[in-house]
Coordinates of C-alpha atoms and ligand atoms in Angstrom, one line a residue:
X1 CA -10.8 -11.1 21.8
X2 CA -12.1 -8.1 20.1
X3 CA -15.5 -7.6 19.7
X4 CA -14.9 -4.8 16.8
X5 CA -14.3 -7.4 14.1
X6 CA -16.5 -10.6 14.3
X7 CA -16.7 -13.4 12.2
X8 CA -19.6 -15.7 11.7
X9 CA -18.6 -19.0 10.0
X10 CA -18.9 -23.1 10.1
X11 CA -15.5 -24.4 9.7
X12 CA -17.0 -26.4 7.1
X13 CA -17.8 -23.6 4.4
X14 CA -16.3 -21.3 2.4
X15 CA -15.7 -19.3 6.0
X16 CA -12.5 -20.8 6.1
X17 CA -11.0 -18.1 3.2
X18 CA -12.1 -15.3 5.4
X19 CA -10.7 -17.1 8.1
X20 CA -7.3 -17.1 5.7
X21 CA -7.9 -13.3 5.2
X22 CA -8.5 -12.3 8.7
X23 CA -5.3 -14.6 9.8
X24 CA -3.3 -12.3 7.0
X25 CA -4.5 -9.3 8.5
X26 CA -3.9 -9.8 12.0
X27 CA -6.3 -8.0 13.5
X28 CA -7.9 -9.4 16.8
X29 CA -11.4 -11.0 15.9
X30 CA -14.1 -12.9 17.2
X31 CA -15.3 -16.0 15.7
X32 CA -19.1 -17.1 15.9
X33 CA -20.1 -20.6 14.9
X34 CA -23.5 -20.9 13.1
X35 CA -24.9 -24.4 13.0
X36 CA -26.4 -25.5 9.7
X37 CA -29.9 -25.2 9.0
X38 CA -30.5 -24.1 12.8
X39 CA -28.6 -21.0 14.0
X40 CA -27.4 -20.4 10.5
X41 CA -31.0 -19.9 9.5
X42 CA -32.7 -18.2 12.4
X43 CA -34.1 -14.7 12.9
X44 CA -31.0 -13.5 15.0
X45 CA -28.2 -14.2 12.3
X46 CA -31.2 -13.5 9.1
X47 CA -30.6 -10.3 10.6
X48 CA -27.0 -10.0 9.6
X49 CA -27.4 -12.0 7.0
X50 CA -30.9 -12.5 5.2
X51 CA -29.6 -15.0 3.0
X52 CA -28.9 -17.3 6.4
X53 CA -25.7 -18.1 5.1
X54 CA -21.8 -17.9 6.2
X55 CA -19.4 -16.6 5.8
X56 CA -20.6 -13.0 7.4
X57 CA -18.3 -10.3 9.4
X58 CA -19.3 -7.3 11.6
X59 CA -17.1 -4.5 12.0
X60 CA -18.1 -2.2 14.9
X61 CA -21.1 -1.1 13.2
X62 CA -20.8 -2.2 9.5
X63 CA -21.8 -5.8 7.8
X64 CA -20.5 -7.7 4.9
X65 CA -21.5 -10.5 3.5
X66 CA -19.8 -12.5 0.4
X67 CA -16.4 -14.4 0.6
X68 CA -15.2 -11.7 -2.1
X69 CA -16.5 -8.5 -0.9
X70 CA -15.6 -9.2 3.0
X71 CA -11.4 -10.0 1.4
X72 CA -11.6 -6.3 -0.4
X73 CA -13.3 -4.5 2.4
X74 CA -10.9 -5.8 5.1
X75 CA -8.1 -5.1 2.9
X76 CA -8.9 -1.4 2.6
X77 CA -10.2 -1.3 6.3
X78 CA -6.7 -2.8 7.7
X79 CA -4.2 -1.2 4.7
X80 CA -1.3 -1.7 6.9
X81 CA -1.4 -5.4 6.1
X82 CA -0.8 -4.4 2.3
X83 CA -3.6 -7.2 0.8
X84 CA -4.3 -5.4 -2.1
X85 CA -2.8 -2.5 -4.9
X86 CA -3.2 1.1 -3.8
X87 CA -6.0 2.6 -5.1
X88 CA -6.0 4.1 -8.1
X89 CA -2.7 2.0 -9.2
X90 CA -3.1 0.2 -12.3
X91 CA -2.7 -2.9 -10.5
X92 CA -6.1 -2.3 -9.5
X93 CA -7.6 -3.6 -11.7
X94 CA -6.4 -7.3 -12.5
X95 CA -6.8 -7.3 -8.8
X96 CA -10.7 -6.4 -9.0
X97 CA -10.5 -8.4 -12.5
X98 CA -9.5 -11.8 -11.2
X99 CA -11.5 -11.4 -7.7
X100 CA -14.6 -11.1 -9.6
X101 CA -14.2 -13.6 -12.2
X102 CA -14.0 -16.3 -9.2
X103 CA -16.7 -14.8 -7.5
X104 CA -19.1 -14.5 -11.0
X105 CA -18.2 -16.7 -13.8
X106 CA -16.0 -19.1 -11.9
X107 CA -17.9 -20.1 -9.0
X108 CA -21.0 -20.3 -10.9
X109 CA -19.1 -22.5 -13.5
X110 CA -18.2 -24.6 -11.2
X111 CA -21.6 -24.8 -9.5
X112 CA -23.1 -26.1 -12.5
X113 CA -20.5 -28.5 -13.4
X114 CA -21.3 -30.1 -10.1
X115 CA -24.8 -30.2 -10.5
X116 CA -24.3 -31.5 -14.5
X117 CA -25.6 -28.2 -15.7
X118 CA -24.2 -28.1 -19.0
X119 CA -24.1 -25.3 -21.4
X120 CA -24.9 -26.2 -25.0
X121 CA -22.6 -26.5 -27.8
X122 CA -24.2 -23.3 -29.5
X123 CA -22.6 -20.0 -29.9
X124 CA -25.7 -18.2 -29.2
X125 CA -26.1 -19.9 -25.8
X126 CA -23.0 -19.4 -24.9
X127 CA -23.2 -16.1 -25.5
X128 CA -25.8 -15.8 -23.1
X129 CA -23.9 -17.8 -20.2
X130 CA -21.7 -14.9 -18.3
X131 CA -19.4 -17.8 -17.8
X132 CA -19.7 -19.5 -21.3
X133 CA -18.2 -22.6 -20.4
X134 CA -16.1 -24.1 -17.5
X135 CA -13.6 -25.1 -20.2
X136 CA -13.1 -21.7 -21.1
X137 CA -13.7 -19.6 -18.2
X138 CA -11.0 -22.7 -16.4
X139 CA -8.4 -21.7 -19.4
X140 CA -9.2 -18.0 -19.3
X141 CA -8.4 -17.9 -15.1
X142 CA -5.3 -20.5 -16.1
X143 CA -3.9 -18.0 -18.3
X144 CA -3.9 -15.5 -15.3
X145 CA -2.3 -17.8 -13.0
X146 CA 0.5 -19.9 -15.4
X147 CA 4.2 -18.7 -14.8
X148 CA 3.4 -16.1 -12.4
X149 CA 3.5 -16.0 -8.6
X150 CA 0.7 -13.2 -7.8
X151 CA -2.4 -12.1 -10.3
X152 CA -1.9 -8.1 -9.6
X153 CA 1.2 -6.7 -9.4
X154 CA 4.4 -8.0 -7.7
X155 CA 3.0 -9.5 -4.3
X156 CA 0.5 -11.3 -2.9
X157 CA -2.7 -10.0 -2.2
X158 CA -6.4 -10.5 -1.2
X159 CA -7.2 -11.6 -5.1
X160 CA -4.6 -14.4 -5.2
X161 CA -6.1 -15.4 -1.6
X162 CA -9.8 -15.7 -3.4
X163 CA -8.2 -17.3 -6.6
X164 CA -5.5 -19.7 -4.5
X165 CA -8.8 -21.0 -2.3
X166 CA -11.1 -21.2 -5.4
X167 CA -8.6 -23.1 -7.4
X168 CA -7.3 -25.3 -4.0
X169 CA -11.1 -26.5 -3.4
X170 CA -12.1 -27.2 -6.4
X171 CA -9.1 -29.3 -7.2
X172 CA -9.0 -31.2 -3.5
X173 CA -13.3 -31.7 -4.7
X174 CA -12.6 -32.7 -7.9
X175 CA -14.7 -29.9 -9.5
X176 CA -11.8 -28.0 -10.9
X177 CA -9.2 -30.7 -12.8
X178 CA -6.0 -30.5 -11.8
X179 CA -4.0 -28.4 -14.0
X180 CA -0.4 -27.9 -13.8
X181 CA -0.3 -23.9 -13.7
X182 CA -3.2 -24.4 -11.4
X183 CA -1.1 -26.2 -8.8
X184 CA 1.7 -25.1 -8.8
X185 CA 0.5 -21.5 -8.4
X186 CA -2.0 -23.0 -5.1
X187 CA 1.2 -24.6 -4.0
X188 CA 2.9 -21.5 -3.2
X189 CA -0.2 -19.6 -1.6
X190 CA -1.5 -22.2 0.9
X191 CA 2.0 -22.4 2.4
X192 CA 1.9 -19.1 3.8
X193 CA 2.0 -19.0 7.2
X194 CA -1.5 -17.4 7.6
X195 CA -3.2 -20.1 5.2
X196 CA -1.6 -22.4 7.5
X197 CA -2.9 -21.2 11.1
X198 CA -6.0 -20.6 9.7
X199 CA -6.5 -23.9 8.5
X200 CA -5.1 -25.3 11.9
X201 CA -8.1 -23.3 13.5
X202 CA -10.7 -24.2 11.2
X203 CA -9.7 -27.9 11.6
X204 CA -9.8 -27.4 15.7
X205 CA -13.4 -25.9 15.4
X206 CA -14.6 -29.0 13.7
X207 CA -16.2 -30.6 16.7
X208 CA -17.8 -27.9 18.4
X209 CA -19.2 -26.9 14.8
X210 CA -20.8 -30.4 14.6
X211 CA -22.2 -29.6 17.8
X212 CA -23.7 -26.2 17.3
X213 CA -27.4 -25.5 17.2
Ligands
LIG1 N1 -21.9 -16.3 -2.3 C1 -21.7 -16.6 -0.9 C2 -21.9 -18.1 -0.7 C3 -22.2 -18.4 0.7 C4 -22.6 -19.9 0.9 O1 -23.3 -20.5 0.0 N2 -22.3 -20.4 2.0 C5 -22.7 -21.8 2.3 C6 -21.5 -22.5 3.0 S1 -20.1 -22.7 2.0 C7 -23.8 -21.8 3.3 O2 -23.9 -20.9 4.2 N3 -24.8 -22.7 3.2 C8 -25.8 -22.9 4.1 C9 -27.2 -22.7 3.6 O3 -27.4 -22.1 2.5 O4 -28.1 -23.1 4.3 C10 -20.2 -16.3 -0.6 O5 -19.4 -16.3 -1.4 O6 -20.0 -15.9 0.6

């Protein structure tokens, strides 16, 4: 196992779409399991993380943090594995466009939907909300996804990985209704082979991860 790229997860959070990414890129890795509220939050993994939170990766010298940032840095770091447009292609852009509308308006959409954070029916606070309303930022990403296969350009790549896992937890949780667009276009991305190993490790982790201090 390589110690160059590690990855510091729970099996159990959104770790498993990095997992998904790294399993695309094929790189050798090292996987670290943080328990929660003990390792996760303790002065040795604070210091890759200050948030105490996971998903994290190391690579040789270099940390990211954030489910969306670690997919576009390892799919410039490892281009060989073709994860996202060229840069400087136009496809570049919906690929930043849709990766950070899950990671901004999206997930914090969704967040407050779960919590019964509701935006009021007022123009002016909508306005103000970056998301302005699950209804519209849920249409708004289905309008991205309906009738087409991948959101930038003409294969997959690291922004329908973030979009496909967004869109597939939130409908499995019941935060995100279930849409037609929305799974059919899921459907096709979680079959990959990659989505499936990586989901084959997660679930095999599950025990030692309830185990972890
Ligand atoms: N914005 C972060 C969210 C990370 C996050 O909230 N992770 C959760 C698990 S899914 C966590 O580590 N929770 C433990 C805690 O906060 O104590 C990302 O996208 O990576």
């Amino acid at each position: 196992m390589s110690d160059d790229l590690v990855f510091y997860t729970n099996p159990m959070s959104r770790g498993r779409i990095v997992r998904w990414m790294l399993e695309e890129v094929g790189a050798p890795y090292r996987t670290e399991i943080l328990g929660y509220g003990t390792s996760m939050k303790a002065p040795a993994y604070r210091a890759i993380n200050p948030m105490g939170k996971v998903p994290a990766l190391r690579h040789g010298g270099t940390v990211v943090t954030e489910c969306a940032a670690i997919l576009a840095y390892l799919a410039d770091a490892f281009p060989e594995a073709r994860l996202a447009p060229e840069p400087g292609h136009s496809d570049r852009a919906p690929y930043y466009r849709w990766l950070f509308f899950c990671a901004g308006p999206i997930e914090a959409a969704v967040t407050n939907g779960v919590l019964k954070v509701s935006v009021p029916d007022d123009p002016r606070m909508q306005g103000m909300v970056g998301y302005g309303s699950l209804e519209t930022a849920l249409d708004t990403l289905e309008g991205a996804v309906a009738g087409v296969e991948f959101v930038a350009g003409g294969r997959f790549s690291a922004a329908d990985l973030y979009v496909a896992s967004h869109l597939g937890w939130g409908m499995q949780f019941g935060t995100i209704p279930k849409r037609p667009a929305f799974e059919s276009y899921v459907g096709r991305h979680l079959e990959r082979p990659a989505a499936v190993r990586a989901r084959e490790i997660d679930d095999g982790l599950l025990a030692q991860a309830a185990s972890a201090s």
